[in-house]
Amino acid sequence: MPKYQAIRPSQFITTFGPGSIVETPSGPVVLKSVDELFRKNNIEPHDFEIMDDRMSQGVLEGAKICRIPTNAEIGEPEHEEIYPTDGLPYWALCTQHKSRDVLYQIGNGCPDCGTLPTWARREKGGKEAIRFVMACEGGHLDEVPWSAVVHLHSKPCGAKHFHWHGGGRALRLVRITCPTCGASENFGTAYGRSWKCSDRQPELGSRPESSTCSRDAFIVQRGSANLRIADLVTALTILDIPARLNDILGYGPLLHSIRTLRRLDRLTQEELLTEAKESNIPADEIDYLARTPWPEIEAAVDQLLAEQPVGELAFRAAELRRLRQAATSGAPVLDHEDERRGTPLFEVRRSQVRSVRGPNNRVTFRVTPVSRLRMVMVQRGFRRLDPNAPVVPTAFTRRTATWYPGVELFGEGIFLDLGDTHLTLEGSRLHSWEALHAQADDPDDLTKHPVHVWWHSLAHRLLWALSVDSGYSSAAIRERVYLNVDSGQATGGGVLLYTVQPGGDGTMGGMISLVDRFDRVLRRALGDVDTCSNDPLCEEAIGSGAEGAACFSCLLASETSCEHRNHGLDRLLLAENLP
């Protein structure tokens, strides 16, 4: 039986990553830092760099982005384990005994099962690994201190294994006893209380000699969704540059030389070709640069070296501005495929943009098909237990450069906005959300702004409606909500619904084919928005302390789709302001 677990690079970014527990055929393991991956395989992150200067300068404070290499890319067999891991948890529960189960350390083996060779003890223990670990909101993760649990009210006696009695429907029915001194403790009680944090970060190495963490640690199940919550940031690449030209000019060493030459006013095609050779650009790519007209290269350089917006609000505002420009005039300028230019990174054909009236004829939507888009997704870090806990960064330093793990995705989407019309809301829900937004701790957090809630709620209804005819499941369609606010007033907004996947070919056009019949999609999405099978509980949610009227029967989406973790939604705000 194989001892490894295959993980796609995109899955590593969205779901796993350093500090996550992965279930393998030989037992659970915790993934170590990305730096350890490159050290173990003697490879360099710059060989797997993802070029996105806009993301690096605007959001990552100058840090670079690298993708997670596959076995094939580094010349290793498919069954070879290339990512370093540590076994965690290292305690197991043997259930092969009649009177009680045995809680033991995997390396020692179950004391009641007789003598087994080392490999057999590890194999058996990995399959029986206990399903509980200990974690704190500071990002620390460790074994449950079983001896401290059992000897909570007595002095530890040094026992190496314990007896597990009971089980079934509740943890309060479980009692753990020490076979040496007879100490006993109810596991339900231990599960519900806090413990001293051990300060351990298994992704970075061994346990520290002493703990300096002042946060409380708690016993949690190792499969809990909140044990590791990835902190992701995404960027849409909106450039009038062919993909091939972007890849060449955006290559780190060459881009650095281009910056220097431009600053010295020495950037010519001859100088560029010379620097490309010195940067070890392949000969066929240098030939492509030589055949590309110089004005086109200059225009590409202007875009790559343009000053980037700093901060996520400015970042989103720039994206919204470019999307609106593309909806007005198309992107890039050409309306046909040109072999010399190559495949564009971002494409909108102006002739395919449609205007669709809302079901109540209150507003007119501009529906823009984005036939090609490139999305870069970076995992900046993760949180433990609480979505608002401090972020534990996944960045690492290699040869003076700071790197984050990321993935490059390609696909298609539909951009929806109101053109030059501003959205006006009314009703009782508007006032409730205005009050919630006014109470927000972060003034840059727009997720509770009423207009953002309206667009966000509409996006979730459209996710479901699009999945009916597009050929993609609702979990495969993602959202990107935009809102510009000036002096407290919403001045423009929109939503991009898209689907992406790894690889340059992207998707097959199932979404943009629905633009011509988007009026039907809109009617399906909003037809029963004023009712929910969970009413009256769902519609009363905002009065019970929750944010808005939303549940999985009417509005909530899968975690792969919603970039705001299903916060800032209200079905009834949308119902009171049907477009």
PDB file of N, CA, C and O in Angstrom, residues 49-65 233-241 246 249-251 255 259 300-325 345-346 373-378 380 480-482 484 496:
ATOM      1  N   GLU A  49       8.985  30.677 -10.166  1.00  0.00           N
ATOM      2  CA  GLU A  49       8.386  31.975  -9.845  1.00  0.00           C
ATOM      3  C   GLU A  49       7.152  32.246 -10.694  1.00  0.00           C
ATOM      4  O   GLU A  49       7.111  31.938 -11.894  1.00  0.00           O
ATOM      5  N   ILE A  50       6.133  32.827 -10.065  1.00  0.00           N
ATOM      6  CA  ILE A  50       4.944  33.312 -10.749  1.00  0.00           C
ATOM      7  C   ILE A  50       5.090  34.822 -10.882  1.00  0.00           C
ATOM      8  O   ILE A  50       5.217  35.531  -9.883  1.00  0.00           O
ATOM      9  N   MET A  51       5.088  35.305 -12.125  1.00  0.00           N
ATOM     10  CA  MET A  51       5.321  36.722 -12.372  1.00  0.00           C
ATOM     11  C   MET A  51       4.026  37.513 -12.201  1.00  0.00           C
ATOM     12  O   MET A  51       3.078  37.328 -12.967  1.00  0.00           O
ATOM     13  N   ASP A  52       3.974  38.337 -11.200  1.00  0.00           N
ATOM     14  CA  ASP A  52       2.856  39.263 -11.023  1.00  0.00           C
ATOM     15  C   ASP A  52       3.344  40.438 -10.194  1.00  0.00           C
ATOM     16  O   ASP A  52       3.197  40.466  -8.970  1.00  0.00           O
ATOM     17  N   ASP A  53       3.964  41.401 -10.877  1.00  0.00           N
ATOM     18  CA  ASP A  53       4.548  42.544 -10.185  1.00  0.00           C
ATOM     19  C   ASP A  53       3.477  43.362  -9.475  1.00  0.00           C
ATOM     20  O   ASP A  53       3.718  43.943  -8.421  1.00  0.00           O
ATOM     21  N   ARG A  54       2.278  43.385 -10.045  1.00  0.00           N
ATOM     22  CA  ARG A  54       1.185  44.151  -9.441  1.00  0.00           C
ATOM     23  C   ARG A  54       0.821  43.585  -8.072  1.00  0.00           C
ATOM     24  O   ARG A  54       0.651  44.325  -7.103  1.00  0.00           O
ATOM     25  N   MET A  55       0.723  42.283  -7.969  1.00  0.00           N
ATOM     26  CA  MET A  55       0.434  41.634  -6.692  1.00  0.00           C
ATOM     27  C   MET A  55       1.608  41.812  -5.723  1.00  0.00           C
ATOM     28  O   MET A  55       1.410  42.160  -4.555  1.00  0.00           O
ATOM     29  N   SER A  56       2.821  41.609  -6.204  1.00  0.00           N
ATOM     30  CA  SER A  56       3.997  41.696  -5.329  1.00  0.00           C
ATOM     31  C   SER A  56       4.150  43.082  -4.722  1.00  0.00           C
ATOM     32  O   SER A  56       4.371  43.227  -3.516  1.00  0.00           O
ATOM     33  N   GLN A  57       4.028  44.118  -5.564  1.00  0.00           N
ATOM     34  CA  GLN A  57       4.251  45.473  -5.078  1.00  0.00           C
ATOM     35  C   GLN A  57       3.043  46.034  -4.342  1.00  0.00           C
ATOM     36  O   GLN A  57       3.187  46.792  -3.381  1.00  0.00           O
ATOM     37  N   GLY A  58       1.832  45.675  -4.782  1.00  0.00           N
ATOM     38  CA  GLY A  58       0.638  46.285  -4.214  1.00  0.00           C
ATOM     39  C   GLY A  58       0.133  45.653  -2.939  1.00  0.00           C
ATOM     40  O   GLY A  58      -0.447  46.328  -2.090  1.00  0.00           O
ATOM     41  N   VAL A  59       0.350  44.341  -2.765  1.00  0.00           N
ATOM     42  CA  VAL A  59      -0.236  43.636  -1.623  1.00  0.00           C
ATOM     43  C   VAL A  59       0.817  42.941  -0.769  1.00  0.00           C
ATOM     44  O   VAL A  59       0.682  42.878   0.453  1.00  0.00           O
ATOM     45  N   LEU A  60       1.883  42.430  -1.385  1.00  0.00           N
ATOM     46  CA  LEU A  60       2.856  41.600  -0.670  1.00  0.00           C
ATOM     47  C   LEU A  60       4.107  42.362  -0.255  1.00  0.00           C
ATOM     48  O   LEU A  60       5.097  41.745   0.139  1.00  0.00           O
ATOM     49  N   GLU A  61       4.078  43.685  -0.342  1.00  0.00           N
ATOM     50  CA  GLU A  61       5.180  44.535   0.114  1.00  0.00           C
ATOM     51  C   GLU A  61       6.512  44.148  -0.535  1.00  0.00           C
ATOM     52  O   GLU A  61       7.557  44.108   0.108  1.00  0.00           O
ATOM     53  N   GLY A  62       6.461  43.842  -1.811  1.00  0.00           N
ATOM     54  CA  GLY A  62       7.674  43.544  -2.560  1.00  0.00           C
ATOM     55  C   GLY A  62       8.096  42.092  -2.567  1.00  0.00           C
ATOM     56  O   GLY A  62       9.066  41.741  -3.250  1.00  0.00           O
ATOM     57  N   ALA A  63       7.401  41.239  -1.831  1.00  0.00           N
ATOM     58  CA  ALA A  63       7.756  39.813  -1.807  1.00  0.00           C
ATOM     59  C   ALA A  63       7.416  39.158  -3.147  1.00  0.00           C
ATOM     60  O   ALA A  63       6.566  39.629  -3.897  1.00  0.00           O
ATOM     61  N   LYS A  64       8.092  38.052  -3.428  1.00  0.00           N
ATOM     62  CA  LYS A  64       7.877  37.315  -4.672  1.00  0.00           C
ATOM     63  C   LYS A  64       6.931  36.139  -4.441  1.00  0.00           C
ATOM     64  O   LYS A  64       6.629  35.778  -3.305  1.00  0.00           O
ATOM     65  N   ILE A  65       6.490  35.544  -5.549  1.00  0.00           N
ATOM     66  CA  ILE A  65       5.514  34.447  -5.497  1.00  0.00           C
ATOM     67  C   ILE A  65       6.112  33.242  -6.203  1.00  0.00           C
ATOM     68  O   ILE A  65       6.675  33.362  -7.309  1.00  0.00           O
ATOM     69  N   VAL A 233      -5.093  35.764  -0.767  1.00  0.00           N
ATOM     70  CA  VAL A 233      -5.263  37.023  -1.486  1.00  0.00           C
ATOM     71  C   VAL A 233      -5.152  36.698  -2.976  1.00  0.00           C
ATOM     72  O   VAL A 233      -4.309  35.891  -3.392  1.00  0.00           O
ATOM     73  N   THR A 234      -6.040  37.279  -3.772  1.00  0.00           N
ATOM     74  CA  THR A 234      -6.077  36.991  -5.199  1.00  0.00           C
ATOM     75  C   THR A 234      -5.942  38.282  -5.994  1.00  0.00           C
ATOM     76  O   THR A 234      -6.288  39.368  -5.517  1.00  0.00           O
ATOM     77  N   ALA A 235      -5.445  38.163  -7.193  1.00  0.00           N
ATOM     78  CA  ALA A 235      -5.291  39.317  -8.076  1.00  0.00           C
ATOM     79  C   ALA A 235      -5.649  38.904  -9.497  1.00  0.00           C
ATOM     80  O   ALA A 235      -5.202  37.863  -9.992  1.00  0.00           O
ATOM     81  N   LEU A 236      -6.465  39.715 -10.130  1.00  0.00           N
ATOM     82  CA  LEU A 236      -6.830  39.508 -11.524  1.00  0.00           C
ATOM     83  C   LEU A 236      -5.827  40.246 -12.403  1.00  0.00           C
ATOM     84  O   LEU A 236      -5.552  41.424 -12.183  1.00  0.00           O
ATOM     85  N   THR A 237      -5.256  39.555 -13.373  1.00  0.00           N
ATOM     86  CA  THR A 237      -4.277  40.173 -14.270  1.00  0.00           C
ATOM     87  C   THR A 237      -5.009  40.823 -15.431  1.00  0.00           C
ATOM     88  O   THR A 237      -5.542  40.131 -16.300  1.00  0.00           O
ATOM     89  N   ILE A 238      -5.062  42.148 -15.430  1.00  0.00           N
ATOM     90  CA  ILE A 238      -5.758  42.877 -16.489  1.00  0.00           C
ATOM     91  C   ILE A 238      -4.724  43.729 -17.214  1.00  0.00           C
ATOM     92  O   ILE A 238      -4.477  44.880 -16.871  1.00  0.00           O
ATOM     93  N   LEU A 239      -4.073  43.130 -18.215  1.00  0.00           N
ATOM     94  CA  LEU A 239      -3.040  43.802 -18.984  1.00  0.00           C
ATOM     95  C   LEU A 239      -3.289  43.578 -20.472  1.00  0.00           C
ATOM     96  O   LEU A 239      -3.703  42.493 -20.871  1.00  0.00           O
ATOM     97  N   ASP A 240      -3.025  44.598 -21.278  1.00  0.00           N
ATOM     98  CA  ASP A 240      -3.129  44.454 -22.729  1.00  0.00           C
ATOM     99  C   ASP A 240      -1.819  43.912 -23.272  1.00  0.00           C
ATOM    100  O   ASP A 240      -1.170  44.507 -24.132  1.00  0.00           O
ATOM    101  N   ILE A 241      -1.405  42.777 -22.730  1.00  0.00           N
ATOM    102  CA  ILE A 241      -0.129  42.172 -23.101  1.00  0.00           C
ATOM    103  C   ILE A 241      -0.388  40.708 -23.432  1.00  0.00           C
ATOM    104  O   ILE A 241      -1.085  40.020 -22.673  1.00  0.00           O
ATOM    105  N   ASN A 246       4.269  38.693 -21.719  1.00  0.00           N
ATOM    106  CA  ASN A 246       4.248  38.952 -20.276  1.00  0.00           C
ATOM    107  C   ASN A 246       5.188  38.004 -19.531  1.00  0.00           C
ATOM    108  O   ASN A 246       5.911  38.427 -18.628  1.00  0.00           O
ATOM    109  N   LEU A 249       9.003  39.208 -20.449  1.00  0.00           N
ATOM    110  CA  LEU A 249       9.399  40.489 -19.862  1.00  0.00           C
ATOM    111  C   LEU A 249       9.248  40.493 -18.345  1.00  0.00           C
ATOM    112  O   LEU A 249       9.943  41.242 -17.652  1.00  0.00           O
ATOM    113  N   GLY A 250       8.335  39.675 -17.827  1.00  0.00           N
ATOM    114  CA  GLY A 250       8.116  39.647 -16.386  1.00  0.00           C
ATOM    115  C   GLY A 250       9.077  38.766 -15.630  1.00  0.00           C
ATOM    116  O   GLY A 250       9.034  38.714 -14.393  1.00  0.00           O
ATOM    117  N   TYR A 251       9.957  38.045 -16.331  1.00  0.00           N
ATOM    118  CA  TYR A 251      10.946  37.194 -15.668  1.00  0.00           C
ATOM    119  C   TYR A 251      11.839  38.048 -14.777  1.00  0.00           C
ATOM    120  O   TYR A 251      12.395  39.063 -15.227  1.00  0.00           O
ATOM    121  N   LEU A 255      13.334  41.591 -15.842  1.00  0.00           N
ATOM    122  CA  LEU A 255      12.540  42.758 -15.443  1.00  0.00           C
ATOM    123  C   LEU A 255      13.393  43.744 -14.645  1.00  0.00           C
ATOM    124  O   LEU A 255      13.253  44.962 -14.796  1.00  0.00           O
ATOM    125  N   ARG A 259      14.096  47.651 -15.734  1.00  0.00           N
ATOM    126  CA  ARG A 259      13.917  48.810 -14.850  1.00  0.00           C
ATOM    127  C   ARG A 259      15.173  49.697 -14.871  1.00  0.00           C
ATOM    128  O   ARG A 259      15.081  50.927 -14.935  1.00  0.00           O
ATOM    129  N   ALA A 300       4.123  47.207 -23.621  1.00  0.00           N
ATOM    130  CA  ALA A 300       4.102  46.174 -22.590  1.00  0.00           C
ATOM    131  C   ALA A 300       4.965  46.578 -21.400  1.00  0.00           C
ATOM    132  O   ALA A 300       4.583  46.396 -20.237  1.00  0.00           O
ATOM    133  N   VAL A 301       6.140  47.153 -21.673  1.00  0.00           N
ATOM    134  CA  VAL A 301       7.029  47.597 -20.594  1.00  0.00           C
ATOM    135  C   VAL A 301       6.368  48.693 -19.776  1.00  0.00           C
ATOM    136  O   VAL A 301       6.459  48.713 -18.540  1.00  0.00           O
ATOM    137  N   ASP A 302       5.672  49.627 -20.448  1.00  0.00           N
ATOM    138  CA  ASP A 302       4.976  50.700 -19.732  1.00  0.00           C
ATOM    139  C   ASP A 302       3.980  50.131 -18.727  1.00  0.00           C
ATOM    140  O   ASP A 302       3.866  50.628 -17.596  1.00  0.00           O
ATOM    141  N   GLN A 303       3.246  49.095 -19.127  1.00  0.00           N
ATOM    142  CA  GLN A 303       2.263  48.498 -18.231  1.00  0.00           C
ATOM    143  C   GLN A 303       2.937  47.747 -17.084  1.00  0.00           C
ATOM    144  O   GLN A 303       2.501  47.824 -15.934  1.00  0.00           O
ATOM    145  N   LEU A 304       4.011  47.022 -17.397  1.00  0.00           N
ATOM    146  CA  LEU A 304       4.686  46.249 -16.359  1.00  0.00           C
ATOM    147  C   LEU A 304       5.370  47.136 -15.330  1.00  0.00           C
ATOM    148  O   LEU A 304       5.457  46.779 -14.151  1.00  0.00           O
ATOM    149  N   LEU A 305       5.854  48.320 -15.754  1.00  0.00           N
ATOM    150  CA  LEU A 305       6.570  49.202 -14.846  1.00  0.00           C
ATOM    151  C   LEU A 305       5.687  50.289 -14.264  1.00  0.00           C
ATOM    152  O   LEU A 305       6.181  51.155 -13.524  1.00  0.00           O
ATOM    153  N   ALA A 306       4.403  50.272 -14.592  1.00  0.00           N
ATOM    154  CA  ALA A 306       3.497  51.290 -14.065  1.00  0.00           C
ATOM    155  C   ALA A 306       3.432  51.202 -12.545  1.00  0.00           C
ATOM    156  O   ALA A 306       3.544  50.121 -11.954  1.00  0.00           O
ATOM    157  N   GLU A 307       3.269  52.345 -11.906  1.00  0.00           N
ATOM    158  CA  GLU A 307       3.172  52.379 -10.447  1.00  0.00           C
ATOM    159  C   GLU A 307       1.945  51.610  -9.993  1.00  0.00           C
ATOM    160  O   GLU A 307       0.840  51.829 -10.495  1.00  0.00           O
ATOM    161  N   GLN A 308       2.126  50.704  -9.044  1.00  0.00           N
ATOM    162  CA  GLN A 308       1.042  49.834  -8.612  1.00  0.00           C
ATOM    163  C   GLN A 308       0.315  50.408  -7.406  1.00  0.00           C
ATOM    164  O   GLN A 308       0.938  51.014  -6.532  1.00  0.00           O
ATOM    165  N   PRO A 309      -1.011  50.229  -7.352  1.00  0.00           N
ATOM    166  CA  PRO A 309      -1.749  50.668  -6.160  1.00  0.00           C
ATOM    167  C   PRO A 309      -1.329  49.864  -4.944  1.00  0.00           C
ATOM    168  O   PRO A 309      -1.036  48.666  -5.053  1.00  0.00           O
ATOM    169  N   VAL A 310      -1.253  50.523  -3.800  1.00  0.00           N
ATOM    170  CA  VAL A 310      -0.817  49.868  -2.565  1.00  0.00           C
ATOM    171  C   VAL A 310      -2.020  49.732  -1.636  1.00  0.00           C
ATOM    172  O   VAL A 310      -2.755  50.694  -1.419  1.00  0.00           O
ATOM    173  N   GLY A 311      -2.221  48.542  -1.091  1.00  0.00           N
ATOM    174  CA  GLY A 311      -3.351  48.296  -0.208  1.00  0.00           C
ATOM    175  C   GLY A 311      -4.494  47.648  -0.967  1.00  0.00           C
ATOM    176  O   GLY A 311      -4.688  47.887  -2.159  1.00  0.00           O
ATOM    177  N   GLU A 312      -5.267  46.816  -0.260  1.00  0.00           N
ATOM    178  CA  GLU A 312      -6.293  46.037  -0.937  1.00  0.00           C
ATOM    179  C   GLU A 312      -7.437  46.892  -1.464  1.00  0.00           C
ATOM    180  O   GLU A 312      -8.027  46.588  -2.492  1.00  0.00           O
ATOM    181  N   LEU A 313      -7.785  48.000  -0.774  1.00  0.00           N
ATOM    182  CA  LEU A 313      -8.851  48.862  -1.284  1.00  0.00           C
ATOM    183  C   LEU A 313      -8.448  49.477  -2.625  1.00  0.00           C
ATOM    184  O   LEU A 313      -9.223  49.465  -3.583  1.00  0.00           O
ATOM    185  N   ALA A 314      -7.243  50.042  -2.675  1.00  0.00           N
ATOM    186  CA  ALA A 314      -6.762  50.631  -3.920  1.00  0.00           C
ATOM    187  C   ALA A 314      -6.586  49.564  -4.997  1.00  0.00           C
ATOM    188  O   ALA A 314      -6.827  49.801  -6.188  1.00  0.00           O
ATOM    189  N   PHE A 315      -6.184  48.375  -4.571  1.00  0.00           N
ATOM    190  CA  PHE A 315      -5.993  47.242  -5.473  1.00  0.00           C
ATOM    191  C   PHE A 315      -7.315  46.885  -6.158  1.00  0.00           C
ATOM    192  O   PHE A 315      -7.390  46.741  -7.375  1.00  0.00           O
ATOM    193  N   ARG A 316      -8.381  46.770  -5.356  1.00  0.00           N
ATOM    194  CA  ARG A 316      -9.698  46.434  -5.899  1.00  0.00           C
ATOM    195  C   ARG A 316     -10.246  47.571  -6.775  1.00  0.00           C
ATOM    196  O   ARG A 316     -10.886  47.333  -7.786  1.00  0.00           O
ATOM    197  N   ALA A 317     -10.015  48.814  -6.345  1.00  0.00           N
ATOM    198  CA  ALA A 317     -10.510  49.953  -7.116  1.00  0.00           C
ATOM    199  C   ALA A 317      -9.878  49.968  -8.512  1.00  0.00           C
ATOM    200  O   ALA A 317     -10.555  50.277  -9.503  1.00  0.00           O
ATOM    201  N   ALA A 318      -8.587  49.643  -8.596  1.00  0.00           N
ATOM    202  CA  ALA A 318      -7.912  49.606  -9.894  1.00  0.00           C
ATOM    203  C   ALA A 318      -8.480  48.494 -10.767  1.00  0.00           C
ATOM    204  O   ALA A 318      -8.666  48.671 -11.984  1.00  0.00           O
ATOM    205  N   GLU A 319      -8.772  47.345 -10.176  1.00  0.00           N
ATOM    206  CA  GLU A 319      -9.373  46.249 -10.935  1.00  0.00           C
ATOM    207  C   GLU A 319     -10.747  46.639 -11.464  1.00  0.00           C
ATOM    208  O   GLU A 319     -11.085  46.372 -12.625  1.00  0.00           O
ATOM    209  N   LEU A 320     -11.556  47.252 -10.610  1.00  0.00           N
ATOM    210  CA  LEU A 320     -12.890  47.670 -11.039  1.00  0.00           C
ATOM    211  C   LEU A 320     -12.795  48.670 -12.183  1.00  0.00           C
ATOM    212  O   LEU A 320     -13.554  48.590 -13.161  1.00  0.00           O
ATOM    213  N   ARG A 321     -11.870  49.600 -12.091  1.00  0.00           N
ATOM    214  CA  ARG A 321     -11.705  50.598 -13.145  1.00  0.00           C
ATOM    215  C   ARG A 321     -11.340  49.941 -14.467  1.00  0.00           C
ATOM    216  O   ARG A 321     -11.902  50.277 -15.527  1.00  0.00           O
ATOM    217  N   ARG A 322     -10.436  48.966 -14.446  1.00  0.00           N
ATOM    218  CA  ARG A 322     -10.027  48.297 -15.685  1.00  0.00           C
ATOM    219  C   ARG A 322     -11.142  47.417 -16.235  1.00  0.00           C
ATOM    220  O   ARG A 322     -11.326  47.314 -17.457  1.00  0.00           O
ATOM    221  N   LEU A 323     -11.910  46.782 -15.364  1.00  0.00           N
ATOM    222  CA  LEU A 323     -13.041  45.979 -15.833  1.00  0.00           C
ATOM    223  C   LEU A 323     -14.084  46.854 -16.513  1.00  0.00           C
ATOM    224  O   LEU A 323     -14.650  46.486 -17.554  1.00  0.00           O
ATOM    225  N   ARG A 324     -14.350  48.012 -15.939  1.00  0.00           N
ATOM    226  CA  ARG A 324     -15.318  48.925 -16.529  1.00  0.00           C
ATOM    227  C   ARG A 324     -14.806  49.472 -17.868  1.00  0.00           C
ATOM    228  O   ARG A 324     -15.574  49.637 -18.814  1.00  0.00           O
ATOM    229  N   GLN A 325     -13.508  49.750 -17.960  1.00  0.00           N
ATOM    230  CA  GLN A 325     -12.936  50.184 -19.229  1.00  0.00           C
ATOM    231  C   GLN A 325     -13.069  49.093 -20.289  1.00  0.00           C
ATOM    232  O   GLN A 325     -13.399  49.374 -21.444  1.00  0.00           O
ATOM    233  N   LEU A 345      -3.756  37.660 -21.977  1.00  0.00           N
ATOM    234  CA  LEU A 345      -4.014  37.261 -20.588  1.00  0.00           C
ATOM    235  C   LEU A 345      -5.425  37.635 -20.165  1.00  0.00           C
ATOM    236  O   LEU A 345      -5.998  37.011 -19.280  1.00  0.00           O
ATOM    237  N   PHE A 346      -5.960  38.685 -20.771  1.00  0.00           N
ATOM    238  CA  PHE A 346      -7.290  39.182 -20.412  1.00  0.00           C
ATOM    239  C   PHE A 346      -7.979  39.606 -21.697  1.00  0.00           C
ATOM    240  O   PHE A 346      -7.424  40.384 -22.478  1.00  0.00           O
ATOM    241  N   LEU A 373      -9.212  35.060 -18.667  1.00  0.00           N
ATOM    242  CA  LEU A 373      -8.685  35.799 -17.520  1.00  0.00           C
ATOM    243  C   LEU A 373      -7.633  34.953 -16.815  1.00  0.00           C
ATOM    244  O   LEU A 373      -7.636  33.723 -16.903  1.00  0.00           O
ATOM    245  N   ARG A 374      -6.742  35.651 -16.150  1.00  0.00           N
ATOM    246  CA  ARG A 374      -5.678  35.000 -15.374  1.00  0.00           C
ATOM    247  C   ARG A 374      -5.798  35.478 -13.933  1.00  0.00           C
ATOM    248  O   ARG A 374      -5.879  36.677 -13.674  1.00  0.00           O
ATOM    249  N   MET A 375      -5.834  34.542 -13.019  1.00  0.00           N
ATOM    250  CA  MET A 375      -5.944  34.855 -11.605  1.00  0.00           C
ATOM    251  C   MET A 375      -4.727  34.281 -10.880  1.00  0.00           C
ATOM    252  O   MET A 375      -4.377  33.111 -11.070  1.00  0.00           O
ATOM    253  N   VAL A 376      -4.086  35.104 -10.069  1.00  0.00           N
ATOM    254  CA  VAL A 376      -2.988  34.643  -9.222  1.00  0.00           C
ATOM    255  C   VAL A 376      -3.494  34.610  -7.788  1.00  0.00           C
ATOM    256  O   VAL A 376      -4.013  35.609  -7.279  1.00  0.00           O
ATOM    257  N   MET A 377      -3.386  33.461  -7.164  1.00  0.00           N
ATOM    258  CA  MET A 377      -3.846  33.273  -5.788  1.00  0.00           C
ATOM    259  C   MET A 377      -2.645  32.970  -4.898  1.00  0.00           C
ATOM    260  O   MET A 377      -1.848  32.080  -5.198  1.00  0.00           O
ATOM    261  N   VAL A 378      -2.513  33.720  -3.824  1.00  0.00           N
ATOM    262  CA  VAL A 378      -1.370  33.583  -2.917  1.00  0.00           C
ATOM    263  C   VAL A 378      -1.876  33.272  -1.514  1.00  0.00           C
ATOM    264  O   VAL A 378      -2.855  33.867  -1.045  1.00  0.00           O
ATOM    265  N   ARG A 380      -1.075  33.921   1.998  1.00  0.00           N
ATOM    266  CA  ARG A 380      -0.218  34.759   2.839  1.00  0.00           C
ATOM    267  C   ARG A 380       0.047  34.133   4.197  1.00  0.00           C
ATOM    268  O   ARG A 380       1.019  34.461   4.866  1.00  0.00           O
ATOM    269  N   ARG A 480     -16.128  37.719  -7.047  1.00  0.00           N
ATOM    270  CA  ARG A 480     -15.198  38.806  -6.710  1.00  0.00           C
ATOM    271  C   ARG A 480     -16.046  40.073  -6.701  1.00  0.00           C
ATOM    272  O   ARG A 480     -16.471  40.564  -7.752  1.00  0.00           O
ATOM    273  N   VAL A 481     -16.308  40.599  -5.499  1.00  0.00           N
ATOM    274  CA  VAL A 481     -17.226  41.723  -5.325  1.00  0.00           C
ATOM    275  C   VAL A 481     -16.427  43.020  -5.256  1.00  0.00           C
ATOM    276  O   VAL A 481     -15.419  43.107  -4.554  1.00  0.00           O
ATOM    277  N   TYR A 482     -16.898  44.030  -5.981  1.00  0.00           N
ATOM    278  CA  TYR A 482     -16.218  45.329  -6.043  1.00  0.00           C
ATOM    279  C   TYR A 482     -17.149  46.425  -5.542  1.00  0.00           C
ATOM    280  O   TYR A 482     -18.365  46.410  -5.805  1.00  0.00           O
ATOM    281  N   ASN A 484     -16.666  50.845  -4.790  1.00  0.00           N
ATOM    282  CA  ASN A 484     -15.932  52.082  -4.538  1.00  0.00           C
ATOM    283  C   ASN A 484     -16.759  52.964  -3.624  1.00  0.00           C
ATOM    284  O   ASN A 484     -17.964  53.138  -3.846  1.00  0.00           O
ATOM    285  N   LEU A 496     -17.710  40.120 -10.293  1.00  0.00           N
ATOM    286  CA  LEU A 496     -17.153  39.231 -11.301  1.00  0.00           C
ATOM    287  C   LEU A 496     -17.394  37.804 -10.841  1.00  0.00           C
ATOM    288  O   LEU A 496     -16.960  37.402  -9.763  1.00  0.00           O
TER     289      LEU A 496
END
